[in-house]
PDB file of C-alpha atoms and ligand atoms in Angstrom:
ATOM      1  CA  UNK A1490     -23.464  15.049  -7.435  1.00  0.00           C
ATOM      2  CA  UNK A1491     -22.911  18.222  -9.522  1.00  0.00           C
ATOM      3  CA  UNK A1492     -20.877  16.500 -12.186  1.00  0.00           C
ATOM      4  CA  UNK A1493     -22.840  13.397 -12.514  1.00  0.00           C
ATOM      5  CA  UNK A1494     -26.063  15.864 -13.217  1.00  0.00           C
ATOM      6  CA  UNK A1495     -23.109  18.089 -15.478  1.00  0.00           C
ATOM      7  CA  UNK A1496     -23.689  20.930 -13.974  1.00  0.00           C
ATOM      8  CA  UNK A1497     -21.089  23.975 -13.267  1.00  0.00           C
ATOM      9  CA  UNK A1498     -17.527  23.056 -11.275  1.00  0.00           C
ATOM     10  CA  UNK A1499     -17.987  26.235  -9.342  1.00  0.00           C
ATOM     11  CA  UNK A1500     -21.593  27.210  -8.480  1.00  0.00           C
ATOM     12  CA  UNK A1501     -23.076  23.687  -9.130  1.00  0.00           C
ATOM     13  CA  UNK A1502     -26.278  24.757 -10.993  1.00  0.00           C
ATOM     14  CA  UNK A1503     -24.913  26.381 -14.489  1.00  0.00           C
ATOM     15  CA  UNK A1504     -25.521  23.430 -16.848  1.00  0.00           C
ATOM     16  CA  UNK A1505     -22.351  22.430 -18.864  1.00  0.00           C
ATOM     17  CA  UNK A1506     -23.789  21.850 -22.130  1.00  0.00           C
ATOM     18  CA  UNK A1507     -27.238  23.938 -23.654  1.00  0.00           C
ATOM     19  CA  UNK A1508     -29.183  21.227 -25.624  1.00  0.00           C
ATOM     20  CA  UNK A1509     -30.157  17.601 -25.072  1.00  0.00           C
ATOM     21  CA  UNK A1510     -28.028  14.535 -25.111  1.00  0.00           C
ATOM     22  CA  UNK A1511     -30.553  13.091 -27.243  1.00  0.00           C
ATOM     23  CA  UNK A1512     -30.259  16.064 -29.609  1.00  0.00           C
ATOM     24  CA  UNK A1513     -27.997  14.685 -32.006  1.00  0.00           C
ATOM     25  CA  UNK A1514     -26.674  17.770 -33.974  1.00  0.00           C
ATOM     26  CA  UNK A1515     -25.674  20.298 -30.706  1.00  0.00           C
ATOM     27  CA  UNK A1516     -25.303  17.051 -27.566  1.00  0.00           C
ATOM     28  CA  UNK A1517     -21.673  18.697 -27.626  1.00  0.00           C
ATOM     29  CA  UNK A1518     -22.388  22.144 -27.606  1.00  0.00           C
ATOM     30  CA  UNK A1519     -21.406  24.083 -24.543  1.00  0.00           C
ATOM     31  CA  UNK A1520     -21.957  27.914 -23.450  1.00  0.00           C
ATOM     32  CA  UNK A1521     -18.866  30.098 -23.233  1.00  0.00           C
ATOM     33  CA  UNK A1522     -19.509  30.525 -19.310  1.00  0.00           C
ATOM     34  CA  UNK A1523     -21.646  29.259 -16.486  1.00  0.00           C
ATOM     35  CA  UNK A1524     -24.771  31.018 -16.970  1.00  0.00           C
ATOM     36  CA  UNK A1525     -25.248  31.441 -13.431  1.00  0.00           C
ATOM     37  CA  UNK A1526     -21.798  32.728 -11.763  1.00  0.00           C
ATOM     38  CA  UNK A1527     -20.166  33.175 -14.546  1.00  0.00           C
ATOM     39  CA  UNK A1528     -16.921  30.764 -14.645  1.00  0.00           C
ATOM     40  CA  UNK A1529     -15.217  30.098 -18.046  1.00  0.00           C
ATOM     41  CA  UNK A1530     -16.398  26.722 -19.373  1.00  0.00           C
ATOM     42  CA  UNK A1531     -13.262  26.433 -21.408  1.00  0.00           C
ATOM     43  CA  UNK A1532     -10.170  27.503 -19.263  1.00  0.00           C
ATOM     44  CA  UNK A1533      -7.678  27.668 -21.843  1.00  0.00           C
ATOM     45  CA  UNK A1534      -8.060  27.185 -25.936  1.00  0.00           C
ATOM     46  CA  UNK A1535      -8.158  23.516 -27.067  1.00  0.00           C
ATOM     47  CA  UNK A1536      -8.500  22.598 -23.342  1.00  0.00           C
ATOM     48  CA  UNK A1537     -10.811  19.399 -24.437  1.00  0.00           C
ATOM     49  CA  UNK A1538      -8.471  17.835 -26.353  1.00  0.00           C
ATOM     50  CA  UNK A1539      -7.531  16.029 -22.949  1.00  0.00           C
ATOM     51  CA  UNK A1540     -11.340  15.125 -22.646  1.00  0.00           C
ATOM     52  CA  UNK A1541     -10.395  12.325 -25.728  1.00  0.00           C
ATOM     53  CA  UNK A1542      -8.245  10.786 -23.287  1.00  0.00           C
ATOM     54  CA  UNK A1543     -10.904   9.736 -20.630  1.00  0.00           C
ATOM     55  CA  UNK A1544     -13.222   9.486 -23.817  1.00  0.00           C
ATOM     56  CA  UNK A1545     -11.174   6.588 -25.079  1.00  0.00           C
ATOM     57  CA  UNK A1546     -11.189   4.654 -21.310  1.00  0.00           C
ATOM     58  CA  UNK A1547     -14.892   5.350 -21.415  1.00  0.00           C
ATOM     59  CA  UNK A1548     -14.901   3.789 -25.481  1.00  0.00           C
ATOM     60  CA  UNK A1549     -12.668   0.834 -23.932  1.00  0.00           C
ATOM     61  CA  UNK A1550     -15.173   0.215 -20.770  1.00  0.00           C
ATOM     62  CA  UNK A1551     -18.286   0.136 -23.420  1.00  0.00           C
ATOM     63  CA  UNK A1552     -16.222  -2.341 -25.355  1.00  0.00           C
ATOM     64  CA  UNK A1553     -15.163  -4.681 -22.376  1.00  0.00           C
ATOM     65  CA  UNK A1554     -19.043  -4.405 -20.762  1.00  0.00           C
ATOM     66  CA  UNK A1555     -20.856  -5.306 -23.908  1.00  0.00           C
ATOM     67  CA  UNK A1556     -18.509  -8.009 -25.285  1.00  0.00           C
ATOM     68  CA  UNK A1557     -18.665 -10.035 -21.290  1.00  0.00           C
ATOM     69  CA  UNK A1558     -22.689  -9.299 -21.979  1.00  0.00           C
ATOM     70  CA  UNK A1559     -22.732 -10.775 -25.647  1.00  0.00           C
ATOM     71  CA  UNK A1560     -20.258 -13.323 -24.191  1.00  0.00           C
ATOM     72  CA  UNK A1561     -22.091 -14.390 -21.574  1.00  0.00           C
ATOM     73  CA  UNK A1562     -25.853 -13.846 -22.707  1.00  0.00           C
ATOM     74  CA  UNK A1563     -25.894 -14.822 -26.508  1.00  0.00           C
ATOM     75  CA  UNK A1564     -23.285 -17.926 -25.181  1.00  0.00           C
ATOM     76  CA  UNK A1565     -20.452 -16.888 -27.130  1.00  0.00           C
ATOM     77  CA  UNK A1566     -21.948 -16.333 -30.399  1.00  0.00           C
ATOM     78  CA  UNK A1567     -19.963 -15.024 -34.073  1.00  0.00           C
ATOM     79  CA  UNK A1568     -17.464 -12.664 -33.894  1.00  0.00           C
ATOM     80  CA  UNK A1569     -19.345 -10.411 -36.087  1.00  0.00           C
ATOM     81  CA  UNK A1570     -22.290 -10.592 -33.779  1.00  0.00           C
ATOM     82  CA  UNK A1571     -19.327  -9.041 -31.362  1.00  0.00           C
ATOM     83  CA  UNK A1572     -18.499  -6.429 -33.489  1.00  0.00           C
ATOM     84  CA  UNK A1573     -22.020  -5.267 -34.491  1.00  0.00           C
ATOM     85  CA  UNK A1574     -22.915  -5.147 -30.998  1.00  0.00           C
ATOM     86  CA  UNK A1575     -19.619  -2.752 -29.731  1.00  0.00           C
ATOM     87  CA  UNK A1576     -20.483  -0.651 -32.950  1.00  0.00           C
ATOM     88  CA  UNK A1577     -24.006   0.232 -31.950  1.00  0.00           C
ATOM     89  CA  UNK A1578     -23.444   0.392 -28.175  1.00  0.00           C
ATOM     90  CA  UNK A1579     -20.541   2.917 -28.937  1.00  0.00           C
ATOM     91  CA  UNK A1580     -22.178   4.647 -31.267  1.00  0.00           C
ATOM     92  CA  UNK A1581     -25.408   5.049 -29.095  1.00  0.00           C
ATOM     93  CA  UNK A1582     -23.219   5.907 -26.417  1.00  0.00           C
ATOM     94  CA  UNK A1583     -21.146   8.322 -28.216  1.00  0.00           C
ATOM     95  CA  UNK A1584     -23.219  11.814 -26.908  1.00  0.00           C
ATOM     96  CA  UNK A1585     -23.081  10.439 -23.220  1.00  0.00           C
ATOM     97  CA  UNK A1586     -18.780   9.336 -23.218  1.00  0.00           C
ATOM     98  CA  UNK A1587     -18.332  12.836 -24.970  1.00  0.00           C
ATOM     99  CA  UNK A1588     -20.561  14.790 -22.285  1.00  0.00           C
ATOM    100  CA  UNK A1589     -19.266  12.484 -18.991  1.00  0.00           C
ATOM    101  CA  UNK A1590     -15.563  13.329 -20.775  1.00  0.00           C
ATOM    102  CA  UNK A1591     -15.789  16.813 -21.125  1.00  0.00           C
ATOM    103  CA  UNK A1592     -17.007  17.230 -17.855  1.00  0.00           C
ATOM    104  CA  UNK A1593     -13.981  15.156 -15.717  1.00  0.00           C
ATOM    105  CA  UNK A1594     -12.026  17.038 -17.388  1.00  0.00           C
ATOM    106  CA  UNK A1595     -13.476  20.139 -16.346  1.00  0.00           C
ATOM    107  CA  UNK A1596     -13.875  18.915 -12.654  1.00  0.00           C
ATOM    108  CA  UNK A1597     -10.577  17.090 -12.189  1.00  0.00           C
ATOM    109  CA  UNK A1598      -7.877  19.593 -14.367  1.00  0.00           C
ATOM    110  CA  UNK A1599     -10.184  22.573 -14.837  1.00  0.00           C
ATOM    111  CA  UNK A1600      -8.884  24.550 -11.333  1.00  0.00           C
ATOM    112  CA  UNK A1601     -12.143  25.126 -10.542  1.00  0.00           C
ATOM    113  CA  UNK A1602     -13.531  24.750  -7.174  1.00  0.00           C
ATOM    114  CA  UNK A1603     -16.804  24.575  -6.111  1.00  0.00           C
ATOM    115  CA  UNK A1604     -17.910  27.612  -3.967  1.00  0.00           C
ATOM    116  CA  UNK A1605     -21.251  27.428  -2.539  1.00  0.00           C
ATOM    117  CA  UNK A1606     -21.276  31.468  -2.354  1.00  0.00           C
ATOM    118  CA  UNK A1607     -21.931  31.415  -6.488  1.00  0.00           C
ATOM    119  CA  UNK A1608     -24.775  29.288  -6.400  1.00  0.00           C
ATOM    120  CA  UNK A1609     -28.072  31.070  -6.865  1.00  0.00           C
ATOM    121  CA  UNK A1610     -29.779  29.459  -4.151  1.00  0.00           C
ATOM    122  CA  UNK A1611     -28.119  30.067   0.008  1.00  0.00           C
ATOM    123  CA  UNK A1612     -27.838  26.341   0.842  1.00  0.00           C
ATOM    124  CA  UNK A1613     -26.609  25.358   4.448  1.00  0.00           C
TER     125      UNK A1613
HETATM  126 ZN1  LIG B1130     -21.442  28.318 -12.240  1.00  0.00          ZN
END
């Protein structure tokens, strides 16, 4: 699937961001368009402010997986043990909820929709 590999709403081969998630300085950065067909990557100004919205379900998911884990695994140990754990995971995390957020947004309120005659390659 296009936007599980982040790739352009439209063509489905642009990729949505131009470094690394593991590059921690420019995981967020994004070109202007789809360097492939073209499309705007950023419909309207401040359009991923939304993105913090299905950022913060993604930050409450982390938070609910990894406290049932430390729960269940480290048989209920000290709440700090808790909180050190959600820290890390959410901050390891961070690059990966902010990429997967910015690109729902795109797919689900960007009005873009994919069309198979901007792709590079013919597919049938
Ligand atoms: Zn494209």
């Amino acid at each position: 699937m296009a936007a599980v590999a982040q790739r352009c709403p439209r063509c489905h081969e642009g990729p949505l961001f131009t470094h690394s998630a593991l590059n921690l300085t420019k995981f967020a950065d994004m070109p202007e368009a789809c360097p492939v067909c073209g499309q705007a990557y950023e419909p309207e100004p401040g359009f991923y402010w939304g993105a913090m919205y299905i950022s913060f379900a993604f930050s409450t998911g982390i938070m609910l997986v990894v406290g049932f884990a430390v729960y269940f695994l480290l048989n209920d140990p000290a709440t700090w043990v808790y909180i050190v754990s959600v820290a890390v995971a959410s901050l390891l995390l961070t690059p990966l909820s902010l990429r997967y957020s910015r690109t729902l947004m795109l797919y689900w309120f960007g009005g873009v929709h994919y069309d198979p005659s901007r792709a590079r390659t013919i597919r049938s």
